[in-house]
Amino acid sequence: MKAILFFLYALSFTLLTVAHADEEKDFAQAYSQYTQALEKGDAKAALQYAKKTYDLGMLVLEPDSESLLAVTDNYAALLLKKGDNKGALKLYKAVLADNERAYGRYAKSLVPILESIYKIEAKFSPKSAEDVKVRYFKLLYRHNPGEIAKSMDEGVLPPADNVSDVAADITVTTGLSVKTYEGDHWSILYTGNNDEGAKIFDQQLEISYRSIREFLISANLAVKPLDTKLVAILFQDEAEYMDYLKKKDYLIRGKGSYSERAGLLIMHDNLSKRSDWNFFKQTNFITKEALQQVAVAANVFSTTKTYYPLWLYDGLAYSFEFNDIKQPFGPHTQNISSTNWSRAQDLIDNGGWLSIQDLVRLDNLEEKEKSNKEVLYIMGTYLVRFLYEQRGDELIDYLLLLPKQNKNAQKSMYREKAFRKAFGDPEDLDKDWRRFLKNEGIELKL
C-alpha cells in the first residue's frame, strides 16, 4: 500500500512539474508574441498577447517578481490607452492581493503596485486614491528610511534654549566647571578637561541617532525632524556622576541614564581604554538611553504621567542592541545582538518564557520583581520586533492609546485591555508569533 501511495505521489509531482514547464514555455512564447505585435504596431494583437502573458505570469511567476510587475504594467498600459481604467485597476489589485497573501501587508514588493493603483485612482476616484496614497507613502518610508532621512537632513541644529541654564545648574549643584561641545544633534556639557571624551561621546550619539531616526521614519512614528539640539551631560568619572544624580534626586543607574523629568541624557566617561571594542560596547549602551530622549523629543513617548509597560519601553530600547556598528540597527533591521538570541533560547529552555498574554498582564509591581527582569528584557525585545514587522499600524495605535489611560493603567487587567484594544486577542497572535521566532532562530516548545 505504501509503495502504491508513493508511486501516486511521485506521478502527481511529475505531472505538476511537466505542467509548470509547459506553462513557462507558453509564457515565454506569449511574451515574444507581445513584443513582436508592439514592434509591428498591431495594437489589437499586442493587447491579446499582453493579457495572455499576464494570465500565465500569475501562474508561473512569484508574487513579488519584478517580471510579474512588468507584464502587469504592460497589459495595464494598453488597457489605459483604451480607456479601460477599471480593467487596469483590477489587474494591479489582483497582484496586490497575491503579494499580501504571500508576504504580508508590509512587504516591500507592495510599494510599486500601490504607486500604480494610486496613479490610476487619482484620475477617476480621488477619494479612494487618498487612502492608497497614505498607505503607499507609509510603505515607502518603511522600506527606505535611510534615503528619507537624508532627504530631510536637519544639518547642524541650533542649540537648545536651556543649555546655559543646565550648565549653570551643574556648577551650582556640584561646584564643577563645565565646558560645551556642540555636535550636530546634541549640545554636550562636560566636566574637567575631558575634550577627547566629549568628542568620542558625540561620535557615539551620532551613530545612535542615525539608526534611531531611521527607525522612527520606518515605523511612521516621527517624520518631522528635531527643531533644536538635545542636551547631554558627560561627567569625567562615575563619582561626579553619582554625586550629581543624588543631589538632583534623579533616577540613579550605574552607567548612565536618560532623565525624562529633566529631559537630559546624563552619562559619565566609561571608556577607560580607547579601543574599538570599548567604543562598540559603550555605543550599544548609549543608544538605548538616547532612544528614549529622541523618542520623547519626537512625541513618540509622552512626557505626561504615562507609565509604559516595561516590555514595551525597555523592549524597544534593547531591540537597538547591535552586532555591526557600521550598519543601521534597530527593530527595522536584522542587525541585532546575537547575545539576545542565546538569552532567549536559555529562557525558553529553563521554562521562563511566558505567553504574550501573561507578559502583557504583568503589572507595575510584578515588573520590579527580580525574577521577571530577564523575561521583560528578552521577550520585550522580540515582541517589539514582531509587532513592528507584522502589526505596524496597530503598534502606532497602541503608543497613542497609552497616554490616554487613567491612573489604573498600571494594573494587570487594564494593561491587557489596552493591548487587546490595539492588537486583539493575544492568543490569536500565537501562530504568527511562533513563526516569527522560528525565523529568528528561536524555537518555542509546544
Coordinates of C-alpha atoms in Angstrom, one line a residue:
M1 CA 0.0 0.0 0.0
K2 CA 2.9 2.4 0.9
A3 CA 4.5 1.6 -2.4
I4 CA 1.3 2.4 -4.3
L5 CA 0.9 5.7 -2.4
F6 CA 4.5 6.7 -3.1
F7 CA 4.1 5.9 -6.8
L8 CA 0.9 8.1 -7.0
Y9 CA 2.6 10.9 -5.2
A10 CA 5.7 10.7 -7.5
L11 CA 3.4 10.6 -10.5
S12 CA 1.4 13.6 -9.5
F13 CA 4.6 15.6 -8.7
T14 CA 6.0 14.7 -12.1
L15 CA 2.8 15.7 -13.9
L16 CA 2.8 19.1 -12.0
T17 CA 6.4 19.7 -12.9
V18 CA 5.7 18.9 -16.6
A19 CA 2.6 21.2 -16.5
H20 CA 4.5 24.0 -14.9
A21 CA 7.3 23.6 -17.5
D22 CA 4.7 23.8 -20.3
E23 CA 3.2 27.0 -18.7
E24 CA 6.6 28.6 -18.5
K25 CA 7.2 27.7 -22.2
D26 CA 3.8 29.2 -23.1
F27 CA 4.6 32.3 -21.0
A28 CA 7.9 32.9 -22.9
Q29 CA 6.1 32.4 -26.2
A30 CA 3.3 34.8 -25.3
Y31 CA 5.7 37.5 -24.3
S32 CA 7.6 37.1 -27.5
Q33 CA 4.4 37.4 -29.5
Y34 CA 3.5 40.5 -27.4
T35 CA 6.8 42.3 -28.2
Q36 CA 6.5 41.4 -31.9
A37 CA 3.0 42.8 -32.1
L38 CA 4.2 46.0 -30.5
E39 CA 7.0 46.3 -33.0
K40 CA 4.5 45.9 -35.8
G41 CA 2.2 48.4 -34.3
D42 CA -0.6 45.9 -34.1
A43 CA -2.5 47.2 -31.0
K44 CA -5.2 44.5 -31.1
A45 CA -2.7 41.6 -31.1
A46 CA -0.5 43.3 -28.6
L47 CA -3.4 43.6 -26.1
Q48 CA -4.4 39.9 -26.7
Y49 CA -0.8 38.7 -26.0
A50 CA -0.3 41.1 -23.1
K51 CA -3.4 39.6 -21.5
K52 CA -2.1 36.1 -22.1
T53 CA 1.4 37.0 -20.8
Y54 CA -0.2 38.4 -17.6
D55 CA -2.5 35.4 -17.1
L56 CA 0.4 33.0 -17.4
G57 CA 2.6 35.2 -15.4
M58 CA 0.2 35.0 -12.5
L59 CA 0.7 31.2 -12.6
V60 CA 4.4 30.8 -13.2
L61 CA 6.0 33.9 -11.5
E62 CA 6.5 34.7 -7.8
P63 CA 4.1 37.3 -6.4
D64 CA 6.9 39.7 -5.7
S65 CA 8.7 39.1 -9.0
E66 CA 9.8 42.2 -11.0
S67 CA 8.8 40.3 -14.1
L68 CA 5.2 39.9 -12.9
L69 CA 5.0 43.6 -12.2
A70 CA 6.5 44.3 -15.6
V71 CA 3.9 42.2 -17.5
T72 CA 1.2 43.7 -15.4
D73 CA 2.4 47.2 -16.3
N74 CA 2.5 46.2 -20.0
Y75 CA -1.1 44.9 -20.0
A76 CA -2.4 47.8 -17.8
A77 CA -0.8 50.4 -20.1
L78 CA -2.6 49.0 -23.1
L79 CA -5.9 48.9 -21.2
L80 CA -5.4 52.5 -20.0
K81 CA -4.7 53.6 -23.6
K82 CA -8.1 52.0 -24.5
G83 CA -9.7 54.0 -21.7
D84 CA -10.3 50.9 -19.6
N85 CA -9.3 52.4 -16.2
K86 CA -11.3 49.8 -14.2
G87 CA -9.7 46.9 -16.1
A88 CA -6.2 48.2 -15.4
L89 CA -7.0 48.8 -11.7
K90 CA -8.4 45.3 -11.4
L91 CA -5.0 43.9 -12.6
Y92 CA -3.0 45.7 -10.0
K93 CA -5.4 44.8 -7.2
A94 CA -5.1 41.1 -8.1
V95 CA -1.3 41.3 -8.0
L96 CA -1.5 43.3 -4.7
A97 CA -3.8 40.6 -3.2
D98 CA -1.4 37.9 -4.3
N99 CA 1.6 39.7 -2.7
E100 CA -0.3 40.3 0.6
R101 CA -1.2 36.7 0.9
A102 CA 2.3 35.5 0.2
Y103 CA 4.4 38.2 2.1
G104 CA 2.0 40.1 4.4
R105 CA 0.7 43.7 4.3
Y106 CA 4.0 45.4 4.9
A107 CA 6.1 43.7 2.1
K108 CA 8.5 45.9 0.1
S109 CA 7.1 44.5 -3.1
L110 CA 3.8 46.3 -2.5
V111 CA 5.3 49.7 -2.9
P112 CA 5.4 49.9 -6.7
I113 CA 2.0 48.2 -7.0
L114 CA 0.4 50.7 -4.7
E115 CA 2.0 53.5 -6.6
S116 CA 0.4 52.3 -9.8
I117 CA -3.0 51.9 -8.2
Y118 CA -2.7 55.4 -6.8
K119 CA -1.9 56.9 -10.2
I120 CA -4.9 55.3 -11.8
E121 CA -7.4 56.0 -9.0
A122 CA -6.3 59.7 -8.8
K123 CA -7.7 60.2 -12.2
F124 CA -11.3 58.9 -11.6
S125 CA -11.7 58.2 -7.9
P126 CA -9.8 60.9 -5.9
K127 CA -11.4 59.9 -2.5
S128 CA -10.2 56.3 -2.8
A129 CA -6.8 57.5 -4.1
E130 CA -6.1 59.3 -0.9
D131 CA -6.3 56.1 1.2
V132 CA -4.0 54.4 -1.3
K133 CA -1.6 57.4 -1.2
V134 CA -1.3 57.2 2.6
R135 CA -0.6 53.5 2.5
Y136 CA 1.9 53.9 -0.4
F137 CA 3.9 56.6 1.5
K138 CA 3.9 54.7 4.7
L139 CA 5.4 51.6 3.0
L140 CA 7.8 53.8 1.0
Y141 CA 9.1 55.3 4.3
R142 CA 9.2 51.9 5.9
H143 CA 11.5 50.4 3.3
N144 CA 13.6 53.5 2.5
P145 CA 14.2 55.2 5.9
G146 CA 17.8 55.9 5.1
E147 CA 17.0 57.8 1.9
I148 CA 14.1 59.6 3.5
A149 CA 16.3 60.6 6.5
K150 CA 18.9 62.0 4.1
S151 CA 16.3 64.0 2.2
M152 CA 15.1 65.5 5.5
D153 CA 18.6 66.1 6.9
E154 CA 18.5 68.8 9.5
G155 CA 22.1 69.7 9.2
V156 CA 23.6 71.3 12.3
L157 CA 20.7 72.2 14.6
P158 CA 20.6 75.3 16.8
P159 CA 21.4 74.7 20.5
A160 CA 18.5 74.0 22.9
D161 CA 17.3 77.1 24.8
N162 CA 18.2 75.7 28.2
V163 CA 21.9 74.8 27.5
S164 CA 23.3 77.7 29.5
D165 CA 20.8 77.1 32.4
V166 CA 21.7 73.4 32.7
A167 CA 25.4 74.3 32.6
A168 CA 24.9 76.8 35.4
D169 CA 22.9 74.4 37.4
I170 CA 25.6 71.7 37.2
T171 CA 28.2 74.2 38.6
V172 CA 25.8 75.3 41.4
T173 CA 25.0 71.7 42.3
T174 CA 28.4 70.2 42.1
G175 CA 30.9 73.1 42.1
L176 CA 32.4 71.7 38.9
S177 CA 33.3 73.9 35.9
V178 CA 31.5 73.0 32.7
K179 CA 32.5 73.2 29.0
T180 CA 30.3 72.7 25.9
Y181 CA 30.9 70.6 22.9
E182 CA 28.5 71.3 20.0
G183 CA 27.7 68.3 17.8
D184 CA 25.1 68.1 15.0
H185 CA 22.2 66.9 17.2
W186 CA 23.4 67.3 20.8
S187 CA 24.9 70.0 23.0
I188 CA 27.3 68.1 25.3
L189 CA 28.1 69.7 28.6
Y190 CA 31.2 68.1 30.1
T191 CA 33.3 68.5 33.2
G192 CA 37.0 68.8 33.6
N193 CA 39.4 68.8 30.6
N194 CA 37.7 65.8 29.0
D195 CA 37.8 67.3 25.5
E196 CA 38.6 63.9 23.9
G197 CA 35.8 62.1 25.9
A198 CA 33.2 64.7 24.7
K199 CA 34.3 64.2 21.1
I200 CA 34.0 60.4 21.4
F201 CA 30.7 60.8 23.2
D202 CA 29.4 62.9 20.3
Q203 CA 30.5 60.3 17.7
Q204 CA 28.6 57.6 19.6
L205 CA 25.5 59.8 19.9
E206 CA 25.6 60.5 16.1
I207 CA 25.9 56.7 15.3
S208 CA 22.9 56.1 17.6
Y209 CA 20.9 59.0 16.1
R210 CA 21.2 57.7 12.6
S211 CA 19.6 54.4 13.4
I212 CA 17.0 55.8 15.9
R213 CA 15.9 58.4 13.3
E214 CA 15.6 55.7 10.6
F215 CA 13.5 53.5 12.8
L216 CA 11.1 56.3 13.7
I217 CA 10.7 57.1 10.0
S218 CA 10.4 53.4 9.1
A219 CA 7.7 52.9 11.7
N220 CA 5.8 56.1 10.7
L221 CA 6.2 57.3 14.2
A222 CA 8.0 60.6 13.6
V223 CA 8.8 62.1 10.2
K224 CA 9.3 65.7 11.4
P225 CA 13.0 66.5 12.2
L226 CA 14.1 67.9 15.5
D227 CA 13.9 71.7 15.8
T228 CA 16.8 72.1 18.2
K229 CA 19.7 70.1 19.7
L230 CA 19.2 67.8 22.6
V231 CA 21.2 68.2 25.8
A232 CA 23.6 65.6 27.2
I233 CA 25.9 65.8 30.2
L234 CA 29.2 63.9 30.4
F235 CA 30.8 63.7 33.8
Q236 CA 34.5 62.9 33.9
D237 CA 34.1 60.0 36.2
E238 CA 31.5 57.9 38.0
A239 CA 31.9 59.7 41.3
E240 CA 31.0 63.1 39.8
Y241 CA 28.0 61.5 38.0
M242 CA 26.6 59.8 41.1
D243 CA 27.1 62.9 43.2
Y244 CA 25.1 65.0 40.7
L245 CA 22.2 62.4 40.5
K246 CA 21.9 62.1 44.2
K247 CA 21.8 65.9 44.7
K248 CA 19.3 66.3 42.0
D249 CA 17.2 63.3 43.1
Y250 CA 17.3 61.8 39.6
L251 CA 16.9 58.1 39.0
I252 CA 20.3 56.5 39.6
R253 CA 21.8 54.0 37.2
G254 CA 25.4 52.8 37.2
K255 CA 26.5 53.5 33.6
G256 CA 24.3 56.5 32.8
S257 CA 20.6 57.3 32.1
Y258 CA 18.1 59.5 30.4
S259 CA 16.0 61.5 32.9
E260 CA 12.6 62.2 31.5
R261 CA 11.8 64.6 34.2
A262 CA 14.9 66.7 33.4
G263 CA 14.9 65.9 29.6
L264 CA 18.6 65.2 29.9
L265 CA 20.9 62.4 28.9
I266 CA 23.3 62.0 31.8
M267 CA 26.5 59.9 31.4
H268 CA 30.0 59.5 32.8
D269 CA 33.0 58.7 30.7
N270 CA 33.1 54.9 30.8
L271 CA 35.8 54.4 28.1
S272 CA 38.8 53.7 30.3
K273 CA 40.5 52.2 27.2
R274 CA 40.1 53.9 23.9
S275 CA 39.7 50.7 22.0
D276 CA 37.3 49.7 19.2
W277 CA 35.8 47.1 21.5
N278 CA 35.1 49.6 24.3
F279 CA 33.7 52.1 21.8
F280 CA 31.4 49.3 20.4
K281 CA 30.1 48.3 23.9
Q282 CA 29.6 51.8 25.1
T283 CA 27.7 52.8 21.9
N284 CA 25.4 49.8 22.4
F285 CA 24.6 51.2 25.8
I286 CA 24.3 54.8 24.9
T287 CA 21.9 54.1 22.0
K288 CA 19.3 52.6 24.5
E289 CA 19.3 55.8 26.5
A290 CA 19.5 58.2 23.5
L291 CA 16.5 56.4 22.0
Q292 CA 14.3 57.4 24.9
Q293 CA 15.4 61.0 24.7
V294 CA 14.9 61.2 21.0
A295 CA 11.5 59.4 21.3
V296 CA 10.3 61.9 23.8
A297 CA 11.5 64.9 21.7
A298 CA 9.7 63.4 18.7
N299 CA 6.5 63.0 20.7
V300 CA 6.6 59.2 20.4
F301 CA 6.8 58.8 24.1
S302 CA 4.6 61.1 26.2
T303 CA 6.0 63.3 28.9
T304 CA 2.8 63.1 30.9
K305 CA 2.4 60.7 33.8
T306 CA 2.3 57.8 31.3
Y307 CA 3.6 54.5 32.7
Y308 CA 4.7 52.5 29.7
P309 CA 4.8 48.7 30.3
L310 CA 8.4 47.7 30.6
W311 CA 8.2 45.0 28.0
L312 CA 7.5 47.9 25.6
Y313 CA 9.7 50.7 27.0
D314 CA 12.8 48.5 27.6
G315 CA 12.0 46.1 24.8
L316 CA 12.2 49.0 22.3
A317 CA 15.4 50.2 23.8
Y318 CA 17.1 46.8 23.9
S319 CA 16.0 46.0 20.3
F320 CA 18.6 48.5 19.3
E321 CA 21.5 46.3 20.6
F322 CA 23.6 45.5 17.5
N323 CA 26.3 43.3 16.1
D324 CA 27.7 45.6 13.4
I325 CA 28.3 49.2 14.4
K326 CA 28.9 50.2 10.8
Q327 CA 25.4 49.3 9.7
P328 CA 22.0 50.7 10.7
F329 CA 20.4 48.8 13.6
G330 CA 17.1 48.6 15.4
P331 CA 13.8 46.7 15.1
H332 CA 13.6 47.7 11.4
T333 CA 16.9 45.8 10.6
Q334 CA 18.3 42.3 11.1
N335 CA 21.4 43.8 12.8
I336 CA 20.5 42.6 16.3
S337 CA 22.9 41.4 19.0
S338 CA 23.4 37.7 18.9
T339 CA 23.5 37.7 22.7
N340 CA 19.8 38.4 22.7
W341 CA 19.2 35.2 20.7
S342 CA 21.2 33.0 23.1
R343 CA 19.5 34.5 26.2
A344 CA 16.1 34.0 24.6
Q345 CA 16.8 30.3 24.0
D346 CA 18.1 29.9 27.5
L347 CA 14.9 31.5 28.9
I348 CA 12.8 29.0 26.9
D349 CA 14.9 26.0 27.9
N350 CA 14.7 27.0 31.6
G351 CA 10.9 27.3 31.4
G352 CA 10.9 31.1 32.0
W353 CA 9.3 32.1 28.7
L354 CA 5.7 33.5 29.0
S355 CA 2.8 33.6 26.7
I356 CA 2.1 37.0 25.2
Q357 CA -1.0 37.3 27.3
D358 CA 0.9 36.6 30.5
L359 CA 3.7 39.1 29.5
V360 CA 1.3 42.0 28.8
R361 CA -0.6 41.3 32.0
L362 CA 2.4 41.9 34.3
D363 CA 1.6 45.0 36.4
N364 CA 4.0 47.6 37.7
L365 CA 4.7 45.7 40.9
E366 CA 5.4 42.4 39.1
E367 CA 7.8 44.3 36.8
K368 CA 10.0 45.2 39.8
E369 CA 10.4 41.5 40.8
K370 CA 13.9 40.3 40.0
S371 CA 12.6 37.0 38.5
N372 CA 10.8 39.0 35.8
K373 CA 13.6 41.3 34.7
E374 CA 15.1 38.9 32.2
V375 CA 11.7 38.0 30.8
L376 CA 10.7 41.6 30.3
Y377 CA 14.0 42.5 28.6
I378 CA 14.3 39.5 26.3
M379 CA 10.7 38.9 25.4
G380 CA 10.1 42.6 25.1
T381 CA 13.0 42.9 22.6
Y382 CA 11.4 40.3 20.4
L383 CA 7.8 41.3 20.9
V384 CA 8.6 44.8 19.8
R385 CA 10.4 43.5 16.7
F386 CA 7.4 41.2 16.0
L387 CA 4.8 43.9 16.4
Y388 CA 6.8 46.3 14.2
E389 CA 7.2 43.7 11.5
Q390 CA 3.7 42.3 11.4
R391 CA 1.4 44.7 13.3
G392 CA 3.0 48.0 12.5
D393 CA -0.2 50.1 12.3
E394 CA -1.5 48.6 15.5
L395 CA 1.8 49.4 17.2
I396 CA 1.2 53.1 16.4
D397 CA -2.3 52.9 17.7
Y398 CA -1.0 51.3 20.9
L399 CA 1.6 54.0 21.5
L400 CA -1.1 56.7 21.0
L401 CA -3.5 54.9 23.3
L402 CA -1.2 54.5 26.4
P403 CA -1.0 58.2 27.3
K404 CA -4.8 58.4 27.3
Q405 CA -5.1 55.7 30.0
N406 CA -6.3 56.6 33.5
K407 CA -4.4 56.1 36.8
N408 CA -5.4 52.4 36.9
A409 CA -3.4 51.7 33.7
Q410 CA -0.6 50.0 35.6
K411 CA -2.8 47.3 36.9
S412 CA -2.8 43.9 35.2
M413 CA -6.4 43.9 33.8
Y414 CA -6.0 47.4 32.3
R415 CA -2.7 46.6 30.7
E416 CA -4.3 43.6 29.0
K417 CA -7.3 45.6 28.0
A418 CA -5.1 48.3 26.3
F419 CA -3.1 45.6 24.5
R420 CA -6.3 43.9 23.3
K421 CA -7.8 47.2 22.1
A422 CA -4.8 47.7 19.8
F423 CA -3.8 44.1 18.8
G424 CA -6.8 41.9 19.5
D425 CA -6.8 38.7 21.5
P426 CA -3.1 37.9 22.4
E427 CA -3.8 34.2 21.7
D428 CA -4.7 35.0 18.1
L429 CA -1.1 36.2 17.7
D430 CA 0.4 32.9 18.8
K431 CA 0.7 31.3 15.3
D432 CA 2.4 34.3 13.7
W433 CA 4.5 34.8 16.9
R434 CA 5.9 31.3 16.8
R435 CA 6.6 31.6 13.0
F436 CA 8.4 34.9 13.6
L437 CA 10.5 33.5 16.4
K438 CA 11.4 30.5 14.3
N439 CA 12.6 32.8 11.6
E440 CA 14.8 34.5 14.2
G441 CA 16.3 31.1 15.1
I442 CA 14.3 30.7 18.3
E443 CA 12.2 27.5 18.8
L444 CA 9.3 27.6 21.2
K445 CA 8.4 24.4 23.0
L446 CA 4.9 23.1 22.3

